[in-house]
PDB file of C-alpha atoms in Angstrom:
ATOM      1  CA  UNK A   1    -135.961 139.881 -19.440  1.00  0.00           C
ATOM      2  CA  UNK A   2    -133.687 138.628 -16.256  1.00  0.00           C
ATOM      3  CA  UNK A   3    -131.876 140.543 -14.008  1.00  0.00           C
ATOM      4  CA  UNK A   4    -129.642 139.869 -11.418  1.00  0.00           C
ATOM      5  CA  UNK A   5    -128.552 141.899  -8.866  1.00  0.00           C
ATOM      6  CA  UNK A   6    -125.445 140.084  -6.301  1.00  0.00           C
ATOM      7  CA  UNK A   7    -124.766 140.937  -2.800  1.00  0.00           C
ATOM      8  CA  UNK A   8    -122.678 139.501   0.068  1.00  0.00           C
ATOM      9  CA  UNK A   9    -123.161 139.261   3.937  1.00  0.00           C
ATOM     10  CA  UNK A  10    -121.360 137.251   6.294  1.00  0.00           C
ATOM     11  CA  UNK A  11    -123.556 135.503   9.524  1.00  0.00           C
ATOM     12  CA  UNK A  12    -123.198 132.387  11.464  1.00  0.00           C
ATOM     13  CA  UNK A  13    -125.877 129.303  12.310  1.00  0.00           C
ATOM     14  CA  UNK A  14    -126.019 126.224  13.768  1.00  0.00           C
ATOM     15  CA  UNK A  15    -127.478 123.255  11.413  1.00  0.00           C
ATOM     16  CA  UNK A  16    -129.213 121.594  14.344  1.00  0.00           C
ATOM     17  CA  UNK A  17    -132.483 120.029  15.009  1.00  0.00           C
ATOM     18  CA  UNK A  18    -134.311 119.532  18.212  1.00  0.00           C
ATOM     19  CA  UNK A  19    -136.097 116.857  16.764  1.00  0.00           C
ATOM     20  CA  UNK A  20    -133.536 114.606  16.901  1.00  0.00           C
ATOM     21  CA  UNK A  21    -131.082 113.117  18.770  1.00  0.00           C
ATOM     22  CA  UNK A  22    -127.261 114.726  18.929  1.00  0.00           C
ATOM     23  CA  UNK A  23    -126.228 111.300  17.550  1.00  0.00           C
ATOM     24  CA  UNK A  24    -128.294 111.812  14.143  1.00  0.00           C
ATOM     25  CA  UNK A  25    -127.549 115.631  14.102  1.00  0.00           C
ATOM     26  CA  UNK A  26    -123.882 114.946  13.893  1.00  0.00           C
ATOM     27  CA  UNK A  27    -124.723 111.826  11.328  1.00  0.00           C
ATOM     28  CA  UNK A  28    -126.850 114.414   9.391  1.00  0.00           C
ATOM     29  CA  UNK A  29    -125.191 117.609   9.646  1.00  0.00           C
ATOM     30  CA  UNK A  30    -121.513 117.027  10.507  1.00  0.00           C
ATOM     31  CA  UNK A  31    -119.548 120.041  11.834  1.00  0.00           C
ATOM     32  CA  UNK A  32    -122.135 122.147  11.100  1.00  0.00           C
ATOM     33  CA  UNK A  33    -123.988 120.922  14.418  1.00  0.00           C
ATOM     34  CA  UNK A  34    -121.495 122.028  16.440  1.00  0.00           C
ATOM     35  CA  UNK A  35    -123.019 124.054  19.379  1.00  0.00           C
ATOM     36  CA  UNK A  36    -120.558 127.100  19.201  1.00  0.00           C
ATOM     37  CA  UNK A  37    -121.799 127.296  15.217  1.00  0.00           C
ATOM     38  CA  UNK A  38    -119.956 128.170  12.679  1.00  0.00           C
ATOM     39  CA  UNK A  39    -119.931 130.829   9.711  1.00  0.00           C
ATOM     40  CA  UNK A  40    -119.890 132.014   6.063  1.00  0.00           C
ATOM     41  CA  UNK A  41    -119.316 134.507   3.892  1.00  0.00           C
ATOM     42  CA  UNK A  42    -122.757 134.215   1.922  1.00  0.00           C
ATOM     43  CA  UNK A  43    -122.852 135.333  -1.526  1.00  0.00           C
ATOM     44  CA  UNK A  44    -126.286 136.563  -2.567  1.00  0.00           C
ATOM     45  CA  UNK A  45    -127.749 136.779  -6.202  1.00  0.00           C
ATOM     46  CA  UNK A  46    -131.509 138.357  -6.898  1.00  0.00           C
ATOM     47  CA  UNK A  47    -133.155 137.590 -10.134  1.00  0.00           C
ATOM     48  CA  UNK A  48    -135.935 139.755 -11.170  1.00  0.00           C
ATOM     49  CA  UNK A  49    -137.942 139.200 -14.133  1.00  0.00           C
ATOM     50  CA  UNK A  50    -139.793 142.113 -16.046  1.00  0.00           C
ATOM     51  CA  UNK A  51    -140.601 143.647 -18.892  1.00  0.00           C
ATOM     52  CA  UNK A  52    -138.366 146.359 -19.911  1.00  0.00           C
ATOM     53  CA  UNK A  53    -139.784 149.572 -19.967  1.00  0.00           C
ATOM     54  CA  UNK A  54    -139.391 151.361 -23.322  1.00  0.00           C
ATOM     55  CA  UNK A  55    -139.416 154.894 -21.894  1.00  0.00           C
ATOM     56  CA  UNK A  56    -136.017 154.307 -19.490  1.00  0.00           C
ATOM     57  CA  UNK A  57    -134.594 151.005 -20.563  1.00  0.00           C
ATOM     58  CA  UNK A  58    -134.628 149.012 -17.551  1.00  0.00           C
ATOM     59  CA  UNK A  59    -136.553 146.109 -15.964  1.00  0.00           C
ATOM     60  CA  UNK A  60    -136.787 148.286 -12.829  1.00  0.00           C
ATOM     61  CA  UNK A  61    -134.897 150.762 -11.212  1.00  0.00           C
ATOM     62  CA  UNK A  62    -131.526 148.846  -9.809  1.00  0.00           C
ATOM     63  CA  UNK A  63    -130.946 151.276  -6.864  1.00  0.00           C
ATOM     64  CA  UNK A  64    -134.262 150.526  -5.394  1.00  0.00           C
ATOM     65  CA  UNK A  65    -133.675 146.509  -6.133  1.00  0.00           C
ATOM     66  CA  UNK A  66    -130.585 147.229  -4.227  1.00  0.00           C
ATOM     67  CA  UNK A  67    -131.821 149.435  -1.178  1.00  0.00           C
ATOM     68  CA  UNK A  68    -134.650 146.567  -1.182  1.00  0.00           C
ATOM     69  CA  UNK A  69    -131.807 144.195  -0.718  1.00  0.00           C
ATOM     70  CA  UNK A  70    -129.924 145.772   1.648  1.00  0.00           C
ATOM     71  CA  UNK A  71    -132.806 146.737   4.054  1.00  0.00           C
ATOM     72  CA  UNK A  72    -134.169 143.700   3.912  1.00  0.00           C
ATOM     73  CA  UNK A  73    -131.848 140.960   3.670  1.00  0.00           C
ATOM     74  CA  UNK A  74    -128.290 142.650   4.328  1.00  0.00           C
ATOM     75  CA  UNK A  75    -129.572 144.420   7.389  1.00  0.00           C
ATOM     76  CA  UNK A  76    -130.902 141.553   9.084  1.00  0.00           C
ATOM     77  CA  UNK A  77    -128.188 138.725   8.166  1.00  0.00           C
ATOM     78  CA  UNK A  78    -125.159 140.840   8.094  1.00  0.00           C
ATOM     79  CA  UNK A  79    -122.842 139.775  10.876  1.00  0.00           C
ATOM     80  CA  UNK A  80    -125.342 137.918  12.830  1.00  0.00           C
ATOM     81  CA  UNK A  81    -125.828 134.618  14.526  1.00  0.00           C
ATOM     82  CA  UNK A  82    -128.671 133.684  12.626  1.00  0.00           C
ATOM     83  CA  UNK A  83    -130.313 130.581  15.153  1.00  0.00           C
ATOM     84  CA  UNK A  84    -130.292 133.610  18.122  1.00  0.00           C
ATOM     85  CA  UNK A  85    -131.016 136.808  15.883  1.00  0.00           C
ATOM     86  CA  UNK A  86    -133.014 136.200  12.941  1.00  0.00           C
ATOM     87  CA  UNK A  87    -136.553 134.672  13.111  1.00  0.00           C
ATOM     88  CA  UNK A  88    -137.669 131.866  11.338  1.00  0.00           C
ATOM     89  CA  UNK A  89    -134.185 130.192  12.662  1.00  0.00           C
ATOM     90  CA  UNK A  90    -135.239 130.054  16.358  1.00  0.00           C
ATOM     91  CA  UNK A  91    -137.535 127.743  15.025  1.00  0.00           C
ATOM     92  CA  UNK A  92    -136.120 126.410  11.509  1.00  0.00           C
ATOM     93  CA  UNK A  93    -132.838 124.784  11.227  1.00  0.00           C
ATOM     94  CA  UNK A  94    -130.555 127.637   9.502  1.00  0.00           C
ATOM     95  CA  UNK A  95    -129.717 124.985   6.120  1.00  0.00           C
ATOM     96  CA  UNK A  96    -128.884 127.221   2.468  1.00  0.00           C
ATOM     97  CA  UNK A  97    -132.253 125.829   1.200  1.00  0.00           C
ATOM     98  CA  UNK A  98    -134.408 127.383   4.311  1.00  0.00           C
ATOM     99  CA  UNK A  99    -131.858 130.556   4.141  1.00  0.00           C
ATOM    100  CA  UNK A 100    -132.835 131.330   0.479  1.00  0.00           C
ATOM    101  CA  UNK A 101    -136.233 130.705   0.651  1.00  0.00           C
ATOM    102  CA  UNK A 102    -136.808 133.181   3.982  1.00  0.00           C
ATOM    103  CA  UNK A 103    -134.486 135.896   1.868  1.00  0.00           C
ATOM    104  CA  UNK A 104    -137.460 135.234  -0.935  1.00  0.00           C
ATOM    105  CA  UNK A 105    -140.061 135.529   1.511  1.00  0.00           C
ATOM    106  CA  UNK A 106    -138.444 138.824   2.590  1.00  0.00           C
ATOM    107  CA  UNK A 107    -138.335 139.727  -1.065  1.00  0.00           C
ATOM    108  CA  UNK A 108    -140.698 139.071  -3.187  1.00  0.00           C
ATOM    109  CA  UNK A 109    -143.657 141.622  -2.486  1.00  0.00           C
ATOM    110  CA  UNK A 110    -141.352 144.542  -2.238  1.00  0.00           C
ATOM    111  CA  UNK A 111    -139.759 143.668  -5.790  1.00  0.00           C
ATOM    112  CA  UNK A 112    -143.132 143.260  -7.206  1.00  0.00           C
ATOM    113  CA  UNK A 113    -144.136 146.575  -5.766  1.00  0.00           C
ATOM    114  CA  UNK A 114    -141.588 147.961  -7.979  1.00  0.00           C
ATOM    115  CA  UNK A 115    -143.362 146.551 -10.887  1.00  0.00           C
ATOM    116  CA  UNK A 116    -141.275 143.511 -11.584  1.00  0.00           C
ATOM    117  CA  UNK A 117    -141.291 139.937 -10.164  1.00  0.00           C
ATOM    118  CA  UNK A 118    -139.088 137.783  -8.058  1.00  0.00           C
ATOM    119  CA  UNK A 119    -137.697 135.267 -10.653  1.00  0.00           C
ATOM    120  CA  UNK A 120    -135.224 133.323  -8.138  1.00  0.00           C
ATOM    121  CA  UNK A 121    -132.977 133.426  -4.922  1.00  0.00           C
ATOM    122  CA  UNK A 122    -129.171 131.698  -5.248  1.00  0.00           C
ATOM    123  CA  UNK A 123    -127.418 131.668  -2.422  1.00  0.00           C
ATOM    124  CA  UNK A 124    -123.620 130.489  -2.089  1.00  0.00           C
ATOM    125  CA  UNK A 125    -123.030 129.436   0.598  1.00  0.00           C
ATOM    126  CA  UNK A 126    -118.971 128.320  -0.292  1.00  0.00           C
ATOM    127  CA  UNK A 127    -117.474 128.561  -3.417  1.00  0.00           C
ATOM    128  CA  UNK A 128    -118.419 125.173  -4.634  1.00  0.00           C
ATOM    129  CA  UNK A 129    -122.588 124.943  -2.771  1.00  0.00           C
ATOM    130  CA  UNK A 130    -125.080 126.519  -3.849  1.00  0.00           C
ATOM    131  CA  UNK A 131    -128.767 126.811  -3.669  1.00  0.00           C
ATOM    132  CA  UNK A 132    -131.624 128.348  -5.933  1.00  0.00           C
ATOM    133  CA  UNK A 133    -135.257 129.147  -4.848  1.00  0.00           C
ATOM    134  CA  UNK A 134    -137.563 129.997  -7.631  1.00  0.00           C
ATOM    135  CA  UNK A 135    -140.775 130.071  -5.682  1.00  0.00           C
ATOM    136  CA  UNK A 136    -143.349 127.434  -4.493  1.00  0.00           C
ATOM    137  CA  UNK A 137    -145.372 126.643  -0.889  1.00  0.00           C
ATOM    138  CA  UNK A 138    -145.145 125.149   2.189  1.00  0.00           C
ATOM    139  CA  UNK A 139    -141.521 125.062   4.728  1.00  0.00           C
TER     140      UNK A 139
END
């Protein structure tokens, strides 16, 4: 059994990398390298995946999916500048892709704690972009 749980937060980011040259930022991110950054009104969706427990009904408990989500994700993206404020994206250019799979990173042992598993991360990052994260290695 799925479940999703959604969630919005709103944060700014730079998509900028030191690694190159201003001239192939701009060619490779557009606007989005702008040095002032820009922001979004992020629209979050969790997927757990479980068996449903025959005794209560449920995959898991959704207010501690959504206390999970809010003290891990919502607390730390919510209204912030996330190249200054949120580690990895110091170091990490702040793209959807690298944004989802942090939030999974944040996620996934706390969910499976609760006795379910972290099925996959969509972010939306407008209302036509988005990304999914389903697991897998490396950055």
């Amino acid at each position: 059994m799925l479940i999703t749980r959604k969630a919005e937060f709103s944060a700014s980011h730079v998509c900028f990398s030191p690694d190159l040259s201003p001239e192939r930022n701009t060619a490779l991110f557009g606007e989005e390298s702008r040095p002032h950054g820009h922001g979004h009104n992020f629209v979050l969706e969790v997927t757990v995946r479980g068996d449903v427990d025959p005794v209560h009904g449920m995959v898991l408990d959704l207010k501690h999916l959504k206390r999970i989500i809010r003290d891990r994700v919502l607390d730390v993206y919510d209204h912030r500048f996330l190249n200054r404020e949120v580690p990895p994206f110091d170091k990490v250019v702040p793209t959807a892709e690298n944004i989802a799979r942090d939030i999974w990173e944040r996620l996934q042992e706390p969910i499976g704690s609760l006795g379910a598993a972290l099925h996959s991360v969509r972010l939306h990052e407008s209302h036509d972009l988005f990304v999914e994260y389903q697991g897998g290695s490396g950055r």
